Short mmCIF file of C-alpha atoms and ligand atoms in Angstrom, two decimals:
data_model
loop_
_atom_site.label_atom_id
_atom_site.label_comp_id
_atom_site.label_asym_id
_atom_site.label_seq_id
_atom_site.Cartn_x
_atom_site.Cartn_y
_atom_site.Cartn_z
CA MET Y 768 51.29 65.71 46.51
CA ARG Y 769 48.34 68.35 44.43
CA SER Y 770 47.88 71.18 45.48
CA ILE Y 771 44.70 72.44 46.91
CA ASN Y 772 42.33 75.72 45.58
CA VAL Y 773 39.61 75.92 49.49
CA GLY Y 774 36.49 77.85 49.21
CA LEU Y 775 36.10 78.55 53.09
CA LEU Y 776 32.11 79.16 54.08
CA GLY Y 777 31.99 81.42 56.96
CA LEU Y 778 36.29 83.26 57.68
CA GLY Y 779 34.53 83.71 62.27
CA THR Y 780 37.29 82.05 65.00
CA VAL Y 781 37.40 78.50 63.62
CA GLY Y 782 38.23 80.64 59.85
CA GLN Y 783 40.20 82.90 60.54
CA ALA Y 784 42.53 80.92 62.58
CA LEU Y 785 42.15 78.30 59.54
CA ALA Y 786 43.26 81.06 57.34
CA GLN Y 787 46.06 82.13 59.00
CA LEU Y 788 47.08 78.40 59.38
CA ILE Y 789 47.38 77.66 55.51
CA VAL Y 790 49.08 80.19 55.13
CA GLU Y 791 52.23 79.98 57.75
CA SER Y 792 51.81 75.94 57.34
CA GLU Y 793 50.75 74.62 53.34
CA PRO Y 794 52.19 75.76 50.46
CA LYS Y 795 50.64 74.43 48.11
CA ILE Y 796 47.02 74.94 49.74
CA ARG Y 797 45.78 78.40 48.59
CA VAL Y 798 42.30 79.96 49.72
CA VAL Y 799 40.32 81.68 47.49
CA LYS Y 800 37.23 83.65 48.88
CA ALA Y 801 35.32 83.21 51.76
CA LEU Y 802 31.12 83.43 52.20
CA VAL Y 803 30.82 86.49 55.19
CA ARG Y 804 27.24 87.95 56.71
CA HIS Y 805 29.58 91.56 56.89
CA ARG Y 806 31.57 92.31 53.93
CA ASP Y 807 32.85 95.15 56.04
CA ARG Y 808 34.16 93.67 59.09
CA ALA Y 809 37.61 93.76 59.51
CA ARG Y 810 39.34 90.80 60.09
CA LYS Y 811 43.02 89.09 61.43
CA VAL Y 812 43.27 87.22 58.11
CA GLU Y 813 43.72 88.92 54.00
CA VAL Y 814 41.01 86.67 52.50
CA ARG Y 815 38.53 88.12 49.08
CA VAL Y 816 35.12 87.83 50.60
CA THR Y 817 31.71 87.48 49.28
CA THR Y 818 28.97 86.81 50.42
CA ASP Y 819 27.47 85.54 48.04
CA PRO Y 820 27.19 81.42 48.68
CA ASP Y 821 27.29 80.82 44.20
CA GLU Y 822 30.47 82.70 44.42
CA ILE Y 823 32.13 79.88 45.74
CA VAL Y 824 30.51 76.53 45.14
CA ARG Y 825 30.21 76.81 41.55
CA ASP Y 826 33.50 79.08 41.85
CA PRO Y 827 35.38 76.50 38.66
CA GLU Y 828 39.40 77.01 40.21
CA ILE Y 829 37.83 75.85 43.82
CA ASP Y 830 38.49 71.80 45.27
CA VAL Y 831 37.35 72.34 48.86
CA VAL Y 832 34.39 74.13 50.07
CA VAL Y 833 35.01 73.63 53.92
CA ASP Y 834 31.78 74.78 55.92
CA VAL Y 835 33.29 77.21 59.43
CA MET Y 836 30.08 78.57 59.54
CA GLY Y 837 27.63 76.80 61.15
CA GLY Y 838 23.15 76.22 62.19
CA GLN Y 839 21.65 74.47 59.61
CA HIS Y 840 20.82 76.72 56.85
CA PRO Y 841 22.01 78.08 54.36
CA ALA Y 842 24.53 75.42 54.95
CA MET Y 843 22.81 72.52 54.66
CA GLU Y 844 21.49 74.13 50.53
CA VAL Y 845 25.25 75.53 50.43
CA LEU Y 846 26.87 72.31 51.35
CA SER Y 847 24.56 70.25 48.90
CA ALA Y 848 25.28 72.40 46.17
CA ALA Y 849 28.90 72.16 46.03
CA LEU Y 850 28.63 68.71 46.58
CA GLN Y 851 26.81 68.65 43.71
CA GLN Y 852 28.92 70.84 41.82
CA GLY Y 853 31.81 67.89 42.31
CA LYS Y 854 34.08 69.45 45.06
CA ASP Y 855 35.04 67.43 48.04
CA VAL Y 856 33.58 69.03 51.72
CA VAL Y 857 35.13 69.43 54.99
CA THR Y 858 33.14 70.56 57.60
CA ALA Y 859 32.97 71.95 60.93
CA ASN Y 860 29.30 72.01 62.12
CA LYS Y 861 27.62 69.32 64.52
CA GLU Y 862 24.43 71.03 64.10
CA VAL Y 863 24.24 70.05 59.94
CA MET Y 864 25.83 66.82 60.63
CA ALA Y 865 23.43 66.76 63.79
CA TYR Y 866 20.05 66.65 60.82
CA HIS Y 867 21.46 66.27 57.90
CA GLY Y 868 23.88 64.37 57.70
CA PRO Y 869 23.04 60.46 56.47
CA THR Y 870 21.34 63.12 53.38
CA LEU Y 871 25.11 65.37 53.24
CA LEU Y 872 26.83 61.97 52.94
CA ALA Y 873 24.41 60.37 50.57
CA LEU Y 874 25.01 62.84 48.42
CA ALA Y 875 28.65 62.45 48.66
CA ARG Y 876 28.23 59.04 47.74
CA GLN Y 877 26.20 59.38 44.47
CA HIS Y 878 27.93 62.07 43.46
CA ASN Y 879 31.58 60.07 44.44
CA ARG Y 880 32.94 63.44 46.48
CA LEU Y 881 34.11 63.53 50.52
CA LEU Y 882 32.43 64.30 53.35
CA LEU Y 883 35.05 64.56 55.85
CA TYR Y 884 33.60 66.61 59.91
CA GLU Y 885 36.70 65.70 62.02
CA ALA Y 886 36.61 68.80 63.08
CA SER Y 887 32.59 68.92 64.11
CA VAL Y 888 32.71 67.00 67.43
CA ALA Y 889 35.71 67.88 70.13
CA GLY Y 890 37.38 70.05 67.80
CA GLY Y 891 41.50 69.47 68.01
CA ILE Y 892 40.42 65.91 69.09
CA PRO Y 893 41.27 63.09 66.81
CA ILE Y 894 38.03 61.13 67.74
CA ILE Y 895 36.45 61.05 64.84
CA ASP Y 896 38.76 59.49 62.74
CA ALA Y 897 39.72 56.87 65.87
CA ILE Y 898 35.87 55.60 66.04
CA THR Y 899 35.92 55.12 61.91
CA HIS Y 900 38.99 53.92 61.04
CA HIS Y 901 40.80 52.19 64.21
CA LEU Y 902 37.84 51.52 67.37
CA SER Y 903 35.56 50.24 64.37
CA VAL Y 904 37.78 46.65 64.38
CA VAL Y 905 35.01 45.60 67.54
CA PRO Y 906 32.31 45.98 68.27
CA ILE Y 907 31.77 49.70 70.92
CA ASP Y 908 29.08 49.89 73.21
CA ARG Y 909 29.68 52.50 74.57
CA ILE Y 910 30.27 57.06 74.22
CA GLU Y 911 30.25 59.45 77.35
CA GLY Y 912 31.98 62.27 77.02
CA VAL Y 913 33.06 65.85 77.98
CA LEU Y 914 31.25 67.51 74.66
CA ASN Y 915 30.89 70.68 74.97
CA GLY Y 916 34.07 73.78 75.81
CA THR Y 917 32.25 76.54 76.74
CA CYS Y 918 30.17 74.30 79.76
CA ASN Y 919 33.83 72.60 80.82
CA PHE Y 920 34.95 76.02 80.49
CA ILE Y 921 31.56 77.19 82.61
CA LEU Y 922 31.45 74.24 85.45
CA SER Y 923 35.61 74.64 85.91
CA HIS Y 924 35.72 77.90 86.30
CA MET Y 925 32.59 78.44 89.13
CA GLU Y 926 34.72 75.41 91.00
CA GLU Y 927 37.48 78.72 90.78
CA GLY Y 928 34.96 81.06 92.57
CA HIS Y 929 33.88 82.41 89.66
CA ASP Y 930 29.92 83.92 88.97
CA TYR Y 931 28.29 81.63 86.06
CA LEU Y 932 27.77 84.15 83.80
CA GLU Y 933 30.91 85.34 83.99
CA ALA Y 934 32.45 82.06 83.19
CA LEU Y 935 29.70 82.66 80.04
CA HIS Y 936 31.26 86.02 78.97
CA GLU Y 937 34.70 84.65 79.47
CA ALA Y 938 34.57 81.90 76.36
CA GLN Y 939 32.50 83.90 74.41
CA ARG Y 940 34.42 85.93 73.99
CA LEU Y 941 37.33 83.67 73.18
CA GLY Y 942 36.12 82.61 71.11
CA TYR Y 943 34.57 78.82 72.07
CA ALA Y 944 31.00 79.77 72.83
CA GLU Y 945 28.91 79.13 69.54
CA GLN Y 946 26.70 81.84 68.06
CA ASN Y 947 23.41 81.39 70.21
CA PRO Y 948 25.74 79.88 73.19
CA GLU Y 949 21.81 78.34 74.32
CA ALA Y 950 23.17 75.73 72.33
CA ASP Y 951 25.98 75.14 74.45
CA VAL Y 952 24.72 75.36 78.19
CA GLU Y 953 20.97 73.88 77.58
CA GLY Y 954 22.94 70.92 76.02
CA TYR Y 955 21.57 71.18 72.29
CA ASP Y 956 25.82 71.02 71.25
CA THR Y 957 26.30 67.93 73.57
CA ALA Y 958 23.60 66.35 72.25
CA ARG Y 959 24.58 66.88 68.66
CA LYS Y 960 27.52 65.53 68.66
CA LEU Y 961 27.22 62.38 70.72
CA VAL Y 962 24.42 61.64 67.76
CA LEU Y 963 27.56 61.47 65.48
CA LEU Y 964 29.73 60.07 67.56
CA ALA Y 965 27.29 57.56 68.12
CA ARG Y 966 25.50 57.39 64.00
CA LEU Y 967 29.55 56.68 63.89
CA GLY Y 968 30.95 54.27 66.92
CA PHE Y 969 27.40 51.61 66.81
CA HIS Y 970 26.81 51.97 62.98
CA ALA Y 971 22.91 52.71 63.87
CA ILE Y 972 20.75 55.67 61.95
CA ILE Y 973 19.65 58.19 65.46
CA PRO Y 974 17.87 60.76 64.69
CA ALA Y 975 19.10 64.01 65.23
CA ASP Y 976 16.76 65.13 68.19
CA PHE Y 977 16.08 63.09 71.51
CA SER Y 978 14.84 64.25 75.11
CA ALA Y 979 16.78 63.28 77.33
CA VAL Y 980 19.14 66.27 77.45
CA THR Y 981 19.16 68.09 80.28
CA GLY Y 982 21.96 71.61 80.31
CA ILE Y 983 24.31 73.89 83.43
CA THR Y 984 21.86 76.36 83.75
CA GLY Y 985 19.73 74.73 86.47
CA VAL Y 986 23.72 75.06 88.13
CA THR Y 987 24.39 77.70 91.08
CA GLY Y 988 26.88 78.47 92.36
CA HIS Y 989 25.81 77.35 94.98
CA ASP Y 990 25.13 73.58 93.52
CA VAL Y 991 29.29 73.87 92.97
CA ALA Y 992 30.66 74.42 96.28
CA ARG Y 993 27.81 71.66 97.78
CA ILE Y 994 29.51 69.41 95.10
CA ALA Y 995 32.96 69.17 96.20
CA SER Y 996 31.88 70.25 99.96
CA PHE Y 997 31.28 66.24 99.48
CA GLY Y 998 34.40 65.69 97.57
CA CYS Y 999 32.60 65.46 93.37
CA GLY Y 1000 33.22 67.62 91.12
CA VAL Y 1001 30.56 68.27 88.06
CA ARG Y 1002 30.85 68.05 84.32
CA LEU Y 1003 28.35 67.99 81.06
CA VAL Y 1004 28.03 64.84 79.99
CA GLY Y 1005 26.19 63.20 77.31
CA ARG Y 1006 26.37 59.18 77.41
CA ALA Y 1007 25.29 56.72 74.36
CA LEU Y 1008 25.07 52.76 75.16
CA CYS Y 1009 24.54 50.32 72.49
CA GLN Y 1010 23.46 47.25 75.05
CA ASN Y 1011 21.15 44.22 74.18
CA GLN Y 1012 19.81 45.73 70.26
CA CYS Y 1013 18.63 49.13 72.34
CA ILE Y 1014 20.81 52.62 72.22
CA ARG Y 1015 20.41 55.31 75.04
CA LEU Y 1016 22.10 59.00 75.26
CA SER Y 1017 21.61 61.12 77.43
CA VAL Y 1018 22.95 64.29 78.31
CA ALA Y 1019 23.11 65.70 82.26
CA PRO Y 1020 25.24 67.14 84.64
CA THR Y 1021 26.95 64.70 85.72
CA VAL Y 1022 29.31 64.24 89.50
CA TYR Y 1023 31.85 62.41 89.59
CA TYR Y 1024 34.35 61.75 92.61
CA GLN Y 1025 38.07 63.39 92.49
CA GLY Y 1026 40.13 62.33 90.49
CA HIS Y 1027 37.89 60.64 88.00
CA PRO Y 1028 39.07 62.10 84.39
CA PHE Y 1029 36.66 64.41 83.21
CA LEU Y 1030 36.89 66.30 87.15
CA ARG Y 1031 40.21 67.34 85.45
CA LEU Y 1032 39.47 68.72 82.40
CA GLN Y 1033 40.15 72.87 82.77
CA GLY Y 1034 38.49 74.65 80.48
CA PRO Y 1035 37.79 74.23 76.96
CA GLN Y 1036 39.43 70.66 77.02
CA ASN Y 1037 37.39 67.94 76.07
CA ALA Y 1038 37.63 64.29 76.99
CA ILE Y 1039 35.56 61.09 74.97
CA GLN Y 1040 35.87 57.70 76.79
CA VAL Y 1041 35.04 54.11 74.17
CA THR Y 1042 34.43 51.07 75.51
CA SER Y 1043 34.35 47.72 73.45
CA ALA Y 1044 35.21 44.43 73.43
CA VAL Y 1045 38.60 45.36 74.00
CA GLY Y 1046 38.54 47.67 76.81
CA GLN Y 1047 38.23 51.23 77.59
CA PHE Y 1048 40.38 54.44 75.60
CA ILE Y 1049 40.03 57.69 76.72
CA PHE Y 1050 40.63 60.43 74.27
CA GLN Y 1051 41.80 64.56 75.62
CA GLY Y 1052 42.17 67.71 74.50
CA PRO Y 1053 41.07 71.19 73.16
CA GLY Y 1054 37.89 70.48 72.36
CA ALA Y 1055 37.25 74.39 72.12
CA GLY Y 1056 39.35 77.45 70.46
CA GLY Y 1057 39.62 78.39 66.67
CA MET Y 1058 43.36 77.32 66.35
CA ALA Y 1059 42.55 73.68 68.17
CA THR Y 1060 39.47 73.16 65.63
CA ALA Y 1061 41.28 74.76 63.10
CA THR Y 1062 43.85 71.76 62.88
CA SER Y 1063 41.27 68.60 62.74
CA VAL Y 1064 39.35 70.58 59.73
CA LEU Y 1065 43.43 70.89 58.17
CA SER Y 1066 43.32 67.44 58.69
CA ASP Y 1067 40.71 66.57 56.97
CA ILE Y 1068 42.30 69.07 53.53
CA LEU Y 1069 44.59 67.01 53.12
CA ARG Y 1070 43.38 63.96 54.03
CA ILE Y 1071 40.88 64.35 50.80
CA GLN Y 1072 44.74 66.66 49.09
CA GLN Y 1073 46.72 63.40 49.54
CA LEU Y 1074 43.21 60.76 48.24
CA LEU Y 1075 42.88 58.55 50.83
CA PRO Y 1076 39.87 56.86 50.01
CA ASP Y 1077 37.00 57.75 53.35
CA ARG Y 1078 35.91 54.63 54.99
CA GLU Y 1079 33.09 55.49 56.84
CA SER Y 1080 30.23 52.84 55.89
CA SER Y 1081 27.19 53.29 55.54
CA PRO Y 1082 23.94 52.30 59.02
CA THR Y 1083 23.82 48.34 58.71
CA ILE Y 1084 22.67 46.93 61.83
CA PRO Y 1085 19.55 47.51 62.69
CA LEU Y 1086 19.57 48.76 66.17
CA ALA Y 1087 15.99 50.36 68.44
CA PHE Y 1088 16.16 53.84 69.63
CA SER Y 1089 14.56 54.20 72.97
CA ASP Y 1090 14.04 58.27 73.76
CA PRO Y 1091 14.19 58.05 78.15
CA GLU Y 1092 12.64 60.68 79.50
CA SER Y 1093 14.66 63.51 80.49
CA PRO Y 1094 17.39 63.01 83.17
CA VAL Y 1095 19.13 65.10 85.37
CA ILE Y 1096 22.25 64.16 87.65
CA CYS Y 1097 24.01 60.75 87.36
CA PHE Y 1098 25.49 60.49 89.96
CA PRO Y 1099 28.40 57.85 90.06
CA LEU Y 1100 28.37 56.00 93.34
CA ASP Y 1101 30.77 53.79 95.12
CA PRO Y 1102 29.93 51.76 97.60
CA GLU Y 1103 33.21 51.96 99.63
CA VAL Y 1104 32.84 55.56 99.79
CA SER Y 1105 30.16 57.50 102.69
CA LEU Y 1106 27.23 59.29 100.02
CA PRO Y 1107 25.73 61.61 100.51
CA GLN Y 1108 22.88 61.17 102.10
CA VAL Y 1109 20.53 61.80 98.80
CA LEU Y 1110 19.90 57.89 97.99
CA PRO Y 1111 17.93 55.12 99.73
CA GLY Y 1112 20.37 52.88 101.61
CA GLU Y 1113 19.03 49.53 98.56
CA LEU Y 1114 20.48 52.11 96.02
CA ARG Y 1115 22.95 53.03 97.90
CA ARG Y 1116 24.27 49.14 97.52
CA THR Y 1117 23.50 48.37 94.68
CA ALA Y 1118 23.49 50.52 91.61
CA SER Y 1119 26.51 51.96 90.27
CA TYR Y 1120 25.31 55.47 89.24
CA ALA Y 1121 21.99 57.17 89.64
CA ILE Y 1122 20.59 59.05 87.64
CA LEU Y 1123 18.71 62.22 89.89
CA SER Y 1124 16.37 64.84 88.77
CA ARG Y 1125 15.98 68.71 90.56
CA GLN Y 1126 12.66 68.13 91.33
CA LEU Y 1127 13.28 67.92 95.03
CA PRO Y 1128 10.37 65.36 96.79
CA LYS Y 1129 8.80 65.28 99.91
CA GLY Y 1130 11.59 64.80 102.17
CA PHE Y 1131 14.63 64.42 100.62
CA ASP Y 1132 16.41 68.16 101.94
CA THR Y 1133 19.50 67.16 100.33
CA LEU Y 1134 20.68 68.94 96.69
CA TRP Y 1135 18.49 66.63 94.70
CA GLY Y 1136 15.79 64.24 94.66
CA LEU Y 1137 15.39 60.97 92.90
CA ARG Y 1138 13.15 60.12 89.25
CA GLN Y 1139 11.36 56.56 89.43
CA TYR Y 1140 13.90 54.16 87.82
CA ALA Y 1141 14.67 50.38 87.91
CA TRP Y 1142 17.98 49.55 88.08
CA GLY Y 1143 20.56 47.47 86.37
CA GLU Y 1144 22.44 45.38 87.35
CA GLU Y 1145 25.75 46.40 85.97
CA GLU Y 1146 25.19 49.83 84.57
CA GLY Y 1147 23.00 51.03 86.78
CA PRO Y 1148 19.72 53.13 85.80
CA THR Y 1149 17.24 51.36 83.24
CA LEU Y 1150 14.53 54.03 82.73
CA ARG Y 1151 10.73 53.35 82.60
P1 NAP N 191 31.64 82.41 63.40
O1 NAP N 191 33.46 83.10 64.66
O2 NAP N 191 30.60 82.92 64.09
O3 NAP N 191 31.91 82.74 62.48
C1 NAP N 191 30.91 82.32 61.99
C2 NAP N 191 31.15 82.84 60.40
O4 NAP N 191 30.29 82.49 59.42
C3 NAP N 191 31.20 84.33 60.31
O5 NAP N 191 32.74 84.75 59.35
C4 NAP N 191 30.49 84.47 59.68
O6 NAP N 191 30.30 86.06 58.46
C5 NAP N 191 29.81 83.45 58.79
N1 NAP N 191 28.66 83.50 58.47
C6 NAP N 191 27.53 82.26 59.94
N2 NAP N 191 26.45 82.83 59.29
C7 NAP N 191 26.55 83.30 57.97
C8 NAP N 191 25.48 83.43 56.52
N3 NAP N 191 24.17 82.78 57.04
N4 NAP N 191 26.00 83.92 55.40
C9 NAP N 191 26.85 83.88 55.23
N5 NAP N 191 28.31 83.78 56.61
C10 NAP N 191 28.24 83.42 57.49
O7 NAP N 191 31.44 80.96 64.40
P2 NAP N 191 33.72 79.59 64.58
O8 NAP N 191 32.99 80.04 66.32
O9 NAP N 191 34.06 79.51 63.31
O10 NAP N 191 32.43 78.40 64.27
C11 NAP N 191 31.95 77.49 62.96
C12 NAP N 191 31.29 76.91 62.83
O11 NAP N 191 32.76 75.77 63.14
C13 NAP N 191 29.96 76.46 64.20
O12 NAP N 191 29.26 75.08 63.27
C14 NAP N 191 30.48 75.50 65.36
O13 NAP N 191 30.03 75.38 65.53
C15 NAP N 191 31.98 75.57 64.23
N6 NAP N 191 33.06 74.68 65.33
C16 NAP N 191 33.59 75.68 66.13
C17 NAP N 191 34.57 75.91 67.30
C18 NAP N 191 35.07 76.90 68.48
O14 NAP N 191 35.71 76.40 69.48
N7 NAP N 191 34.64 78.58 67.83
C19 NAP N 191 34.93 74.45 67.39
C20 NAP N 191 33.92 72.99 67.29
C21 NAP N 191 33.21 73.71 66.05
P3 NAP N 191 30.72 87.44 59.73
O15 NAP N 191 31.69 87.26 59.65
O16 NAP N 191 30.27 88.40 58.12
O17 NAP N 191 29.32 87.56 60.26
N1 HSE N 192 30.61 75.39 71.44
C1 HSE N 192 31.70 74.52 70.43
C2 HSE N 192 32.01 74.51 72.43
C3 HSE N 192 32.78 75.36 70.08
O1 HSE N 192 32.18 75.40 73.10
O2 HSE N 192 32.69 73.07 72.41
C4 HSE N 192 33.58 73.16 69.83
O3 HSE N 192 32.09 72.26 68.86
#
């Protein structure tokens, strides 16, 4: 196997874990240097640092450029330059891939280089590999998952009685949260990951932004306790459906009855349920954290080292993208279980789940009021 020289963009939580993992386990991989913002910041690993991206992308010694710095800019420009300079690229940056992935992938194809991004979705879970390869054999019609470790950490800690801000600060201290944690708690990070999965799973052109995104900032400790009193729990869930040539994406806090696999997720764990013609698959594991994410980055580097061909196909199927009004809460309805009196009786009998709004209409004295929905026969609500 050939030796590989790596240049890192970023030497923070993931970058340092990756450098450590490489030193400990990969004698044929060498981290040559890392781009940082603060040259003098103390690091847990010994890596030469630079504040000039050109020192990475123009270094003839470097074979693979690894983006573990985050954000759209300058990541987009530096990754483009790296591909143009003939480097293969690995990134954990879902923001740059959601907004500029199609352009960067086209550039990679043009320069006959690989651009791999396993770590950008669900940290240590190999979900991109699964969707791109094994599960691509039959059509996928539904992808839903808990895709943000910070939000799962916060909600599972709130269930134990911790305060929202206390849990958020702990998630930041442990390195799970984004530099600007608004991306986590407002649902944007989940939305970006969902877009990446939906593009791959449905072979479709899907814009990075869609409006049906609600985060967890409105979920109070009182809400969590009230939901628990109904025998339920809440998780932030991204949901992508592809039905009748139409794609619908949404991100919303979702209430499940106890026993649902998503409610078993504790701390920064993530899970993704993929439904295809052959059935349902669930992938679960650490969704955030330096070392978990570094393993996904390293597996992409090893794939480049082994010169495995990239089998990702370009989008081919023309599908309509529907962008519904933002829903807030999805409530799975089990006809056998007596439901909180938040739903009118007719809906309780017919819907498989309901999407509820936080705006409490007159006459509703329970947690959430209903928006105007038409109810699908099998899939619950179709937004009007
Ligand atoms: P982080 O701890 O904030 O580290 C970011 C690193 O990038 C720092 O070393 C920083 O330099 C450097 N950097 C940022 N902007 C820069 C700029 N404009 N120019 C030069 N250097 C810059 O972030 P992280 O948690 O490691 O996350 C890195 C990426 O991985 C992000 O895209 C994130 O979404 C993704 N990711 C993270 C996790 C996780 O659990 N943390 C999991 C999956 C994916 P300084 O150190 O000098 O400030
Ligand atoms: N901030 C992200 C999260 C990191 O909490 O899931 C992993 O992508």
